Short mmCIF file of C-alpha atoms in Angstrom, two decimals:
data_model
loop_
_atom_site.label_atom_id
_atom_site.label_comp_id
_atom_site.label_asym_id
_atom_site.label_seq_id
_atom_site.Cartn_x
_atom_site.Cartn_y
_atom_site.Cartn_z
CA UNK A 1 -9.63 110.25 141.24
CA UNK A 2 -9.37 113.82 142.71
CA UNK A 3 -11.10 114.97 145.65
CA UNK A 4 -14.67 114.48 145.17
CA UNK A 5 -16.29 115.76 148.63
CA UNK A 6 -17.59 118.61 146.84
CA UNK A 7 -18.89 117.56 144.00
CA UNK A 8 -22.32 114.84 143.28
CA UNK A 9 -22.08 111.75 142.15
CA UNK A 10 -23.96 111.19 138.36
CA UNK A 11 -24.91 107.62 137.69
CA UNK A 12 -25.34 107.02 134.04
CA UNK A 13 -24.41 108.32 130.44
CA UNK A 14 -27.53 107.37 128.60
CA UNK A 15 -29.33 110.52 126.96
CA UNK A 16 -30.71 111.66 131.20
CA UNK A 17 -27.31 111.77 132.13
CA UNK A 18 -25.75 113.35 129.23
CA UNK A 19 -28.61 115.76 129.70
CA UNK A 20 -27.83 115.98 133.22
CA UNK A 21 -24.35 116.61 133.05
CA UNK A 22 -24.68 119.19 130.64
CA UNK A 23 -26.93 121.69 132.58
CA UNK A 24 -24.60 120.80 135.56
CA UNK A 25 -21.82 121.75 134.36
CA UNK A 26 -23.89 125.06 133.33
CA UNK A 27 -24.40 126.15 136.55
CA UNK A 28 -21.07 125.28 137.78
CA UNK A 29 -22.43 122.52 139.96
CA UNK A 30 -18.88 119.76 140.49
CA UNK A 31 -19.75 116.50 139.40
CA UNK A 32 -18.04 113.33 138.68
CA UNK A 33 -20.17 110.99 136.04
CA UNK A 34 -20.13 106.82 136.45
CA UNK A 35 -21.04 104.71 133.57
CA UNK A 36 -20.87 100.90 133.14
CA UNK A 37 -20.56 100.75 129.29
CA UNK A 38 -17.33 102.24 127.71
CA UNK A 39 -19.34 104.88 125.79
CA UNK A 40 -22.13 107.51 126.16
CA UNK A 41 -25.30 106.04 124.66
CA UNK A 42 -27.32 104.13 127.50
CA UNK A 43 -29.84 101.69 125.81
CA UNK A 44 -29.77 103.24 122.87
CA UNK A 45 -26.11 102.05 121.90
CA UNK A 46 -27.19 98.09 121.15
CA UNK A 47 -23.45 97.50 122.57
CA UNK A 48 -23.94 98.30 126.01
CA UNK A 49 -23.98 95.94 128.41
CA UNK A 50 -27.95 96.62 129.62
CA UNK A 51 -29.17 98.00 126.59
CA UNK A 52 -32.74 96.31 125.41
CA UNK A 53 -32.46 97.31 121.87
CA UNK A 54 -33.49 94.94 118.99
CA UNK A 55 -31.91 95.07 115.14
CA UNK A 56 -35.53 96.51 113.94
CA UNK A 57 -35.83 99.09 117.03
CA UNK A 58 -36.95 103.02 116.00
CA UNK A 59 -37.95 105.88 117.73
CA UNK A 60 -42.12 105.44 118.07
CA UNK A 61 -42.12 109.58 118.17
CA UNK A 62 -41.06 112.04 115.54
CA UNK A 63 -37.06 112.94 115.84
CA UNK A 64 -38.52 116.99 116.16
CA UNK A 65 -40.53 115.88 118.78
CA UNK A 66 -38.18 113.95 120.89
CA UNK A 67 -34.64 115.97 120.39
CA UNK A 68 -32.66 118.41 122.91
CA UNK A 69 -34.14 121.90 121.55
CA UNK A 70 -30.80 123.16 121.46
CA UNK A 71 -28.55 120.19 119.67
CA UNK A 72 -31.53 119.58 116.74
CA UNK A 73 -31.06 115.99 115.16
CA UNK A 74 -29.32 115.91 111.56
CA UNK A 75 -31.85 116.94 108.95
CA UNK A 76 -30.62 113.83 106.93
CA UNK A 77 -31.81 111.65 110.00
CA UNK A 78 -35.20 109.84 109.23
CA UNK A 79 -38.23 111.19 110.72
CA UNK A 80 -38.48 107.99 112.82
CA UNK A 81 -34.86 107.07 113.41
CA UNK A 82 -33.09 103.35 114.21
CA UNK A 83 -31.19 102.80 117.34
CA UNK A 84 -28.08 103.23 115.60
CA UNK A 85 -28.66 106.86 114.35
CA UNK A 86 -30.07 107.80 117.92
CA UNK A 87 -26.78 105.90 119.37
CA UNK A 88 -25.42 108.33 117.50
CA UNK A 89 -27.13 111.38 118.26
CA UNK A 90 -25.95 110.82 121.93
CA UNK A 91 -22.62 110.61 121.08
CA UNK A 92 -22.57 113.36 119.11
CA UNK A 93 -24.24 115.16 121.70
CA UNK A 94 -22.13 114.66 124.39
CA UNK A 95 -18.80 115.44 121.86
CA UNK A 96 -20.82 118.62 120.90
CA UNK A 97 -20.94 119.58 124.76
CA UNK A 98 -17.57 118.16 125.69
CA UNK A 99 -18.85 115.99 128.51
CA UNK A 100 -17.15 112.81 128.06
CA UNK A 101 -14.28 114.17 130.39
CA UNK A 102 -16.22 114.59 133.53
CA UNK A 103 -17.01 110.59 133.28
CA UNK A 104 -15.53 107.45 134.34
CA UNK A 105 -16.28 105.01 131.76
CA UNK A 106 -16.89 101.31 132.25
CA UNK A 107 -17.27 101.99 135.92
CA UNK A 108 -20.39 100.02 137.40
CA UNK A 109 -21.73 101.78 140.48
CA UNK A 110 -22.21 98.69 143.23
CA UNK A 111 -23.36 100.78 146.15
CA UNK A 112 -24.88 104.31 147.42
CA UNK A 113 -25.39 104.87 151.46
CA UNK A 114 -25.49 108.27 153.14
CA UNK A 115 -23.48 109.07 156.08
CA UNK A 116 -25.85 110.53 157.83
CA UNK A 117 -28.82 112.85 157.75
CA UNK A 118 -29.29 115.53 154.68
CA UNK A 119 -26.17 117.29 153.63
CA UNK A 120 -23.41 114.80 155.14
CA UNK A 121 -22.42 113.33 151.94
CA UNK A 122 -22.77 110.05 150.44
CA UNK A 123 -20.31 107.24 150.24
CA UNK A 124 -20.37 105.85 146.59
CA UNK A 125 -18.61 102.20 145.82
CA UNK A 126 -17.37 101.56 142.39
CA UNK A 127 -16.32 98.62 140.54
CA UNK A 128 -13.88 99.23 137.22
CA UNK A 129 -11.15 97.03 135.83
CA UNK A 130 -8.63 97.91 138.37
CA UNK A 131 -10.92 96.50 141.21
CA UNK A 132 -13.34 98.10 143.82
CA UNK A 133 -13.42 101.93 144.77
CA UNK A 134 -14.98 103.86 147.26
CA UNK A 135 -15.06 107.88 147.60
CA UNK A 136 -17.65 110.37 149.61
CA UNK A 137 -19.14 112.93 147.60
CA UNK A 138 -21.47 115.95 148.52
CA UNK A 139 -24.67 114.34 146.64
CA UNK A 140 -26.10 111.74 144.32
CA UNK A 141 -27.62 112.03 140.79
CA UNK A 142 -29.61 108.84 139.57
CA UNK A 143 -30.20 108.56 135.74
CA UNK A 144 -29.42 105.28 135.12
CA UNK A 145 -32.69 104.60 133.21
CA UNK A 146 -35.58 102.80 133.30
CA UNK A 147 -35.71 99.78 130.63
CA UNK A 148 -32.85 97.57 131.68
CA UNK A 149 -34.65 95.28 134.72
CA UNK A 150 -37.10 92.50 132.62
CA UNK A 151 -40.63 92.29 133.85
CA UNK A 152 -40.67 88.70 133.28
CA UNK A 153 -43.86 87.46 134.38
CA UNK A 154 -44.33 83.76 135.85
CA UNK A 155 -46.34 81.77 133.12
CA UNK A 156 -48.81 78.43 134.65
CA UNK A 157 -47.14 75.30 134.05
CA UNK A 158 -44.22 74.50 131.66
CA UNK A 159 -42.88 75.42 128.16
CA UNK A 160 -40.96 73.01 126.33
CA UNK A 161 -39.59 75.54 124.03
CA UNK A 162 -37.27 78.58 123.94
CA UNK A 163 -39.05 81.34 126.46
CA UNK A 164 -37.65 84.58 126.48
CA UNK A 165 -37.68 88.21 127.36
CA UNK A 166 -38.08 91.11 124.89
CA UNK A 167 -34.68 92.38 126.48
CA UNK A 168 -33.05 88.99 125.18
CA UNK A 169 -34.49 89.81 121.47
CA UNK A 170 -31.72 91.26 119.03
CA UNK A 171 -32.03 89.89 115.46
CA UNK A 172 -35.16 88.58 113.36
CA UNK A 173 -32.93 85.22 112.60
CA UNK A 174 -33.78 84.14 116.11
CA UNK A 175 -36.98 83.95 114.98
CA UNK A 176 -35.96 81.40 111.98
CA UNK A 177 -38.28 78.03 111.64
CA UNK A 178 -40.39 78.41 114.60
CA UNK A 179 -43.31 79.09 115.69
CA UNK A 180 -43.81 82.41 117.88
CA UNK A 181 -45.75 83.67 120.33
CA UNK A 182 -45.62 87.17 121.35
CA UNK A 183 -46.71 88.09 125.03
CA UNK A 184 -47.96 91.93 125.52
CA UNK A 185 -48.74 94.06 122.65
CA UNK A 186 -46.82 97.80 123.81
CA UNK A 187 -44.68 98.93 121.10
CA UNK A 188 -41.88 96.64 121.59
CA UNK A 189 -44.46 93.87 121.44
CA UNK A 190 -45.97 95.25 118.24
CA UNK A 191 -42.11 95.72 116.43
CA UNK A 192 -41.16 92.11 117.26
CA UNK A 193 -44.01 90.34 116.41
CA UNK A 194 -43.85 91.97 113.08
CA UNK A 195 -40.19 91.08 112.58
CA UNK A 196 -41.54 87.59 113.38
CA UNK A 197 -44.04 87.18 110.93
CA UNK A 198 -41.39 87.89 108.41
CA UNK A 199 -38.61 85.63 109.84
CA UNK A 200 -40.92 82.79 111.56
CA UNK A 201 -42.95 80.09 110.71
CA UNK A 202 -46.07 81.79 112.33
CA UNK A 203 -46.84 84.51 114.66
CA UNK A 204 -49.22 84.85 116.91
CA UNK A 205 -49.62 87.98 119.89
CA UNK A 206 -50.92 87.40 123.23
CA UNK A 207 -53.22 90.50 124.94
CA UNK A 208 -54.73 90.47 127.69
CA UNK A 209 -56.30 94.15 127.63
CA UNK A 210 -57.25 96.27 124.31
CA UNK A 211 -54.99 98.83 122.90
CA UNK A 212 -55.14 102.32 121.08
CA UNK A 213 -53.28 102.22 117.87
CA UNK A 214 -51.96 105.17 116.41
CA UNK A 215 -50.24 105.28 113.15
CA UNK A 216 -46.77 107.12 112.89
CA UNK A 217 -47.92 109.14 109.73
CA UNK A 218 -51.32 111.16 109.30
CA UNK A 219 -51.68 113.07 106.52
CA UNK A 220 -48.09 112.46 105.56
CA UNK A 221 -46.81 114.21 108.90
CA UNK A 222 -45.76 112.32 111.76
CA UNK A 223 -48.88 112.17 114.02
CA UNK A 224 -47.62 113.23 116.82
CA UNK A 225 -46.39 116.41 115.25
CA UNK A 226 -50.46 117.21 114.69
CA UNK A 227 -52.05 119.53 116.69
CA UNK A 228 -50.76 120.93 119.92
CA UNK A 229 -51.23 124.37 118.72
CA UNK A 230 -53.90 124.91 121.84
CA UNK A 231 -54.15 123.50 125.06
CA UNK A 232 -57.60 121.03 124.84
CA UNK A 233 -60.09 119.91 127.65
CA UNK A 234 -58.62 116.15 128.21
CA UNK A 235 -62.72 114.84 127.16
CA UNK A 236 -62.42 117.43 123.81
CA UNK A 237 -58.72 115.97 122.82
CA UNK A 238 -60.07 112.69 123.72
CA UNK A 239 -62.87 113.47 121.41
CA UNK A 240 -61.22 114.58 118.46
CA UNK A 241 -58.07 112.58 118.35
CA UNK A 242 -60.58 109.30 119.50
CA UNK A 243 -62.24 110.38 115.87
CA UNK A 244 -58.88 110.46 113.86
CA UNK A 245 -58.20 107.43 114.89
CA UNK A 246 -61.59 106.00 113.80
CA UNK A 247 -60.61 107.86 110.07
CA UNK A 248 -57.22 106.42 109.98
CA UNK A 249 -57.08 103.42 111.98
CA UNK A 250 -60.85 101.80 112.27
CA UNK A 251 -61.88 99.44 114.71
CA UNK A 252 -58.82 97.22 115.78
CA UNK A 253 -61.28 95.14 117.41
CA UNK A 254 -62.51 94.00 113.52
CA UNK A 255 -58.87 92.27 113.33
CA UNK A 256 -59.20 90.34 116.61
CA UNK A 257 -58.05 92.82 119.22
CA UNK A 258 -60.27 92.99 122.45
CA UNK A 259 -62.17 96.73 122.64
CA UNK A 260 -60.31 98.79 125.42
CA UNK A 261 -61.44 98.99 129.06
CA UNK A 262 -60.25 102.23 129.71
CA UNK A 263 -60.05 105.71 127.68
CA UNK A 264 -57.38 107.49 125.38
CA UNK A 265 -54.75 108.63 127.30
CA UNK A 266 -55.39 106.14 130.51
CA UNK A 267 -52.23 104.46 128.92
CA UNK A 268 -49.56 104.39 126.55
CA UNK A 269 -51.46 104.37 123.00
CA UNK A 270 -48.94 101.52 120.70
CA UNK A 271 -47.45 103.34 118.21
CA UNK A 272 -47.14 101.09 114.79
CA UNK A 273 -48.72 101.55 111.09
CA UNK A 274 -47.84 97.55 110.33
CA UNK A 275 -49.53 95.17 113.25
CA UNK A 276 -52.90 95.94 111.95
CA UNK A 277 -52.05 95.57 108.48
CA UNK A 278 -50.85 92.39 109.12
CA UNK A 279 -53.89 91.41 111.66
CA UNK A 280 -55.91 92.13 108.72
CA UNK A 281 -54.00 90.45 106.35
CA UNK A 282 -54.25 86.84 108.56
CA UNK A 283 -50.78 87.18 108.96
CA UNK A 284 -51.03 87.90 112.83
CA UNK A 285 -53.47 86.19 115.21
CA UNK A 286 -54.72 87.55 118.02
CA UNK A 287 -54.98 85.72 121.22
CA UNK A 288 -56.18 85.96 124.52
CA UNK A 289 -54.54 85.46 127.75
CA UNK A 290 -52.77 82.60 128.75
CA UNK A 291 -54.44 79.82 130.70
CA UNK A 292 -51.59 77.13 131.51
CA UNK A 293 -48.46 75.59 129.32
CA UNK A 294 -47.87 72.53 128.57
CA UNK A 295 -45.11 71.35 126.62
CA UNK A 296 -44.63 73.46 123.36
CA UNK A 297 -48.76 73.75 123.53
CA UNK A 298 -50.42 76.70 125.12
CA UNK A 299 -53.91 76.84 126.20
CA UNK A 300 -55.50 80.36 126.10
CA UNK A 301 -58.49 81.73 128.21
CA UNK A 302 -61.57 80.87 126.36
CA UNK A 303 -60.58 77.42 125.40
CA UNK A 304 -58.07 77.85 122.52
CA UNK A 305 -54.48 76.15 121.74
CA UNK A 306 -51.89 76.13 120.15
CA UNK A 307 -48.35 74.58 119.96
CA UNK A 308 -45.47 77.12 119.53
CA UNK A 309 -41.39 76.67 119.81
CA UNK A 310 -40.32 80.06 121.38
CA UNK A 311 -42.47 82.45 123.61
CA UNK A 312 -41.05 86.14 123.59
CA UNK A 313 -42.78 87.88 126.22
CA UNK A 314 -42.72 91.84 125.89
CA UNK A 315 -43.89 92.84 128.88
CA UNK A 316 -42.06 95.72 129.67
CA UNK A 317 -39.77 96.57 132.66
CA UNK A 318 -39.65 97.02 136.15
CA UNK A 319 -37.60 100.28 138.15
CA UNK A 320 -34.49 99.14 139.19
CA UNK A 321 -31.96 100.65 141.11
CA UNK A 322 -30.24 97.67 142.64
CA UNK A 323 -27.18 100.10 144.54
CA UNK A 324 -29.48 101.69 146.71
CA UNK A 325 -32.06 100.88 149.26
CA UNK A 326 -35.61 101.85 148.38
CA UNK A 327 -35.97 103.16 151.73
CA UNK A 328 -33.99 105.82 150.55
CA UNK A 329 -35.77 106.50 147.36
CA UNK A 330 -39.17 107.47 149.59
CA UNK A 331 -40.34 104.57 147.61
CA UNK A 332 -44.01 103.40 148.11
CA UNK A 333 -45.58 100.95 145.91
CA UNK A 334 -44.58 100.46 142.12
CA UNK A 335 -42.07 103.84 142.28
CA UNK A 336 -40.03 106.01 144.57
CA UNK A 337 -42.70 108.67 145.17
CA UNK A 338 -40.23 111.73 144.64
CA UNK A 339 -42.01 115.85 143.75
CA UNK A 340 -42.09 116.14 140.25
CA UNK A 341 -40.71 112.26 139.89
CA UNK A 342 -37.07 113.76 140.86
CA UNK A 343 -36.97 115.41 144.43
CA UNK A 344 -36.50 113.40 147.54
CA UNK A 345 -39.26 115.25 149.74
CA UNK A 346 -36.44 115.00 153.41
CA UNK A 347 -33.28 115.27 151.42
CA UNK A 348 -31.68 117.77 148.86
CA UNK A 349 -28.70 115.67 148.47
CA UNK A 350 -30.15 113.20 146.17
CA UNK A 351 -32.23 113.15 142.93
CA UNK A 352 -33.74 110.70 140.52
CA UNK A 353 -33.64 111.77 136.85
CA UNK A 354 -35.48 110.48 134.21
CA UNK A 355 -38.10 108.71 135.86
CA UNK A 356 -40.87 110.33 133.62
CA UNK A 357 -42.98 108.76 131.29
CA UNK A 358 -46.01 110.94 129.01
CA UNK A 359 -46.71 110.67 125.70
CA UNK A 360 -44.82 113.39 123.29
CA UNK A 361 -42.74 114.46 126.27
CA UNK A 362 -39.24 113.85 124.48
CA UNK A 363 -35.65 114.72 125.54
CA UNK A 364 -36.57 118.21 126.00
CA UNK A 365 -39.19 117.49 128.77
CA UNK A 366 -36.23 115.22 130.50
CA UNK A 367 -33.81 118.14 129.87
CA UNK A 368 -36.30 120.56 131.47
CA UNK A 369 -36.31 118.10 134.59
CA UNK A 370 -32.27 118.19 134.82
CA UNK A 371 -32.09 121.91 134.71
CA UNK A 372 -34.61 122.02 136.93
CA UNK A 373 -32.95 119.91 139.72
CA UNK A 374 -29.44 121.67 139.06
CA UNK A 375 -30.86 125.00 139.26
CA UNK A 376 -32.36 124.14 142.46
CA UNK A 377 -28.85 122.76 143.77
CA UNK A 378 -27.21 126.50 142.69
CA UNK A 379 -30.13 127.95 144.09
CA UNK A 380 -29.61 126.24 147.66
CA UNK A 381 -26.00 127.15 147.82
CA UNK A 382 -26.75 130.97 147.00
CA UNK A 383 -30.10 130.67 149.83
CA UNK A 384 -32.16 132.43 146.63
CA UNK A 385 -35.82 132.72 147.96
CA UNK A 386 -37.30 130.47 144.68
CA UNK A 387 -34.95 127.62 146.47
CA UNK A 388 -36.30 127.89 149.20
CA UNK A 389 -39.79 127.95 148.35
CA UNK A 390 -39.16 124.77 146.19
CA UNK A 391 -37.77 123.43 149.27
CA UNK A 392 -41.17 123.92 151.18
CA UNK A 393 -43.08 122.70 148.23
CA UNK A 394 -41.76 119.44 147.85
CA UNK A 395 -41.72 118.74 151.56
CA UNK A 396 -45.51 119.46 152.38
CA UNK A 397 -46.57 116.55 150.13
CA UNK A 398 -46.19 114.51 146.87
CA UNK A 399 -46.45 115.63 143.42
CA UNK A 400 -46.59 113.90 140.26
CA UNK A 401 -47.94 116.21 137.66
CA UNK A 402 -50.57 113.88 136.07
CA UNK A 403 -52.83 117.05 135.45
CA UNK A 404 -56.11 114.76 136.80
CA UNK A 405 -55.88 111.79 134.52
CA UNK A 406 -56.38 108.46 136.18
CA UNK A 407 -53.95 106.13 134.84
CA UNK A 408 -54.12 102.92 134.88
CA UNK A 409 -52.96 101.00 138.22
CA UNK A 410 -49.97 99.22 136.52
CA UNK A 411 -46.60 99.06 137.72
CA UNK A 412 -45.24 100.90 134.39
CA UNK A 413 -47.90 104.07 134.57
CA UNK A 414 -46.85 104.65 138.28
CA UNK A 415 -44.40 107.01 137.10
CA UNK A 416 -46.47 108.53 134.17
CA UNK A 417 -47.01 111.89 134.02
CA UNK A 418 -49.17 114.17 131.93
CA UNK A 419 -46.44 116.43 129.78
CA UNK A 420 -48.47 119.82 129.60
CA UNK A 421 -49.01 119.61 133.37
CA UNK A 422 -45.40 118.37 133.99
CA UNK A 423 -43.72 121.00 131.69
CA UNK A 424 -45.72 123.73 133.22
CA UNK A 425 -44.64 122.53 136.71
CA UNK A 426 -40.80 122.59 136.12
CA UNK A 427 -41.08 124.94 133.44
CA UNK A 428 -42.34 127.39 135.81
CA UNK A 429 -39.70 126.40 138.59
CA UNK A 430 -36.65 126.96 136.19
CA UNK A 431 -38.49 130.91 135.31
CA UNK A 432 -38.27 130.79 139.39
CA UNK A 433 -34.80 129.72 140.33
CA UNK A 434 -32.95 131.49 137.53
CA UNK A 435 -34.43 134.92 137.65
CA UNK A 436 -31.68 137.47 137.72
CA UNK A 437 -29.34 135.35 136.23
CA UNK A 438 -27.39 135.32 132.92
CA UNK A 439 -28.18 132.94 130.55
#
């Protein structure tokens, strides 16, 4: 490897990094990008070593509201495409950009530590085939995602049968002659307990809180390609979309779910035209919480059981970024708390990238964040006055752009952001730091 004391150091070619690296190499910022899989891709390529992708596995938003603006997705791809089509995408993306040369491939990053205070570098280790590397570089650029570390939660007593993680899940014959129970109802939950109805015995889903459903299709659009047009009071959108979901979902409640504690938009709404239908159709059942385990029977809250042979339980992931301390991250509580879920507030010498959640936010909004960040890097070097006042900004306090909404207190909202506040935010910082420039 060349000299590398002058450029950052890019962890991960998943769709943030590819992102990443392209505005980087934009604005003529040195980089050199570190990937453990052999390709570009991240999760999405069902071949990578961490990916969490499952046979059935789609998009749960609209490709024209989740693609770069500027690479548009293949008007023969399906409005809601498969892993293997978005696998593609990214691939095609970073050929389309010629970014596959600035990365080492099936390199997994093993350690990050600073040499000092802000500005002295970073010493990055580096494991590949030919053994373990080391090399100082002038900064570091996490985007190595955030659904690869299992939340696997510790269930009273013991299960006799198969128990496994959502991220373990990759084909519906797993499923074949037994008797499933599905833990957590998000969208991953929803998917593979419908692939188990089909493949099982039985199926049954485990909640512990209500849900939102929204159907991918209104009207014969995607949904989330309705509306948008103007800029709502949260209590009015809550209002009106609240009401199209009464028209075109009902009461989810009437096919065993518990009502919500909380309003639209307080969390991830699940995505998924076929859980209900089969809810109503008696080929789901709804159950509570779990209560205790023993043997292949499970007792549930309220007094219930039931004997399965595998428990799948999708319930979600935890932030992981195992090569650096959290210390380092400014991290406090559930998530490094970083301005704008990306900038350290001591240090401008390392940046977290793509740790953003919001519904309808979609590549662009993580593209946004990257250009951001990169134009604030330029803008540092060439002492422009917008860097600087970013620099004051995100030192006088933290800010995560949830535009007022109280989110729920759970470890995988702590990052969640609200997308018209966020995009305004770094929106309005790119307008800042690339003013009398080219494009």
């Amino acid at each position: 490897m060349t000299d590398t004391r002058g450029k950052f150091a890019l962890i991960g070619a998943g769709p943030m990094g590819l992102a990443a690296a392209k505005v980087l190499r934009e604005q003529g910022i040195a980089f050199q990008g570190f990937e453990m899989h052999s390709d570009v891709g991240g999760l999405w390529d069902i071949e990578g070593p961490l990916s969490t992708m499952y046979q059935s596995a789609h998009l749960i938003s609209s490709k024209r509201m989740t693609e770069f603006t500027d690479f548009p997705m293949r008007e023969e791809v399906a409005e809601y495409p498969s892993h293997r089509e978005m696998a593609r995408y990214f691939r095609e993306f970073a050929d389309h950009f010629d970014l596959r040369q600035f990365y080492h491939f099936s390199a997994q990053v093993t350690r990050a530590e600073p040499l000092g205070g802000d500005g002295e570098g970073w010493r990055i280790h580096w494991r590949d085939a030919s053994g373990e590397h080391d090399a100082v570089f002038a900064g570091l650029l996490i985007a190595n995602g955030t659904l690869s570390e299992p939340n696997m939660p510790e269930f009273p007593g013991n299960f006799s049968g198969e128990l496994i993680h959502s991220s373990a899940y990759r084909d519906p014959e797993q499923f074949k002659g037994k008797r499933v129970l599905v833990v957590g109802a998000g969208n991953s939950g929803c998917d593979i307990a419908v692939d188990a109805i089909h493949h099982g015995i039985s199926c049954d889903l485990s909640v512990r809180r209500g849900y939102y459903f929204v159907p991918k299709y209104v009207f014969g659009k995607p949904a989330d390609t309705m509306g948008g047009a103007i800029r709502l009071p949260m209590w009015l959108k809550r209002r009106i979309d609240g009401t199209i979901l009464k028209w075109f979902v009902g009461d989810p409640a009437k096919y065993g779910f518990p009502k919500p504690d909380y309003k639209l938009y307080q969390s991830h709404p699940v995505v998924n035209s076929l859980v209900l239908f089969h809810a109503g159709h008696g080929d789901l059942k709804v159950r509570p919480d779990i209560a205790r385990i023993e043997g292949h029977t499970v007792h549930f809250k309220g007094g219930t059981q039931v004997d399965y042979d595998m428990i799948l339980a999708a319930t979600g992931y935890k932030l992981h970024y195992p090569f650096i301390s959290p210390a380092l991250l400014n991290w406090q509580g559930d998530a490094p708390h970083l301005y704008l879920n990306a900038m350290h507030p001591k240090r401008d010498d390392i940046f977290v990238l793509g740790m953003l959640e919001a519904s309808g936010l979609g590549w662009q909004g993580r593209h946004e964040q990257a250009e951001m960040v990169a134009l604030y890097i330029r803008g540092l070097r060439e002492s422009a006055e917008a860097a600087k006042k970013l620099h004051a900004e995100k030192a006088a306090g933290f800010e995560r752009a949830t535009g007022g909404m109280d989110y729920l207190k759970l470890a995988r909202m702590a990052y969640y952001v609200d997308k018209a506040t966020y995009r305004r935010a770094v929106t309005g910082w790119i307008k800042a730091l690339g003013k009398g420039r080219a494009a």
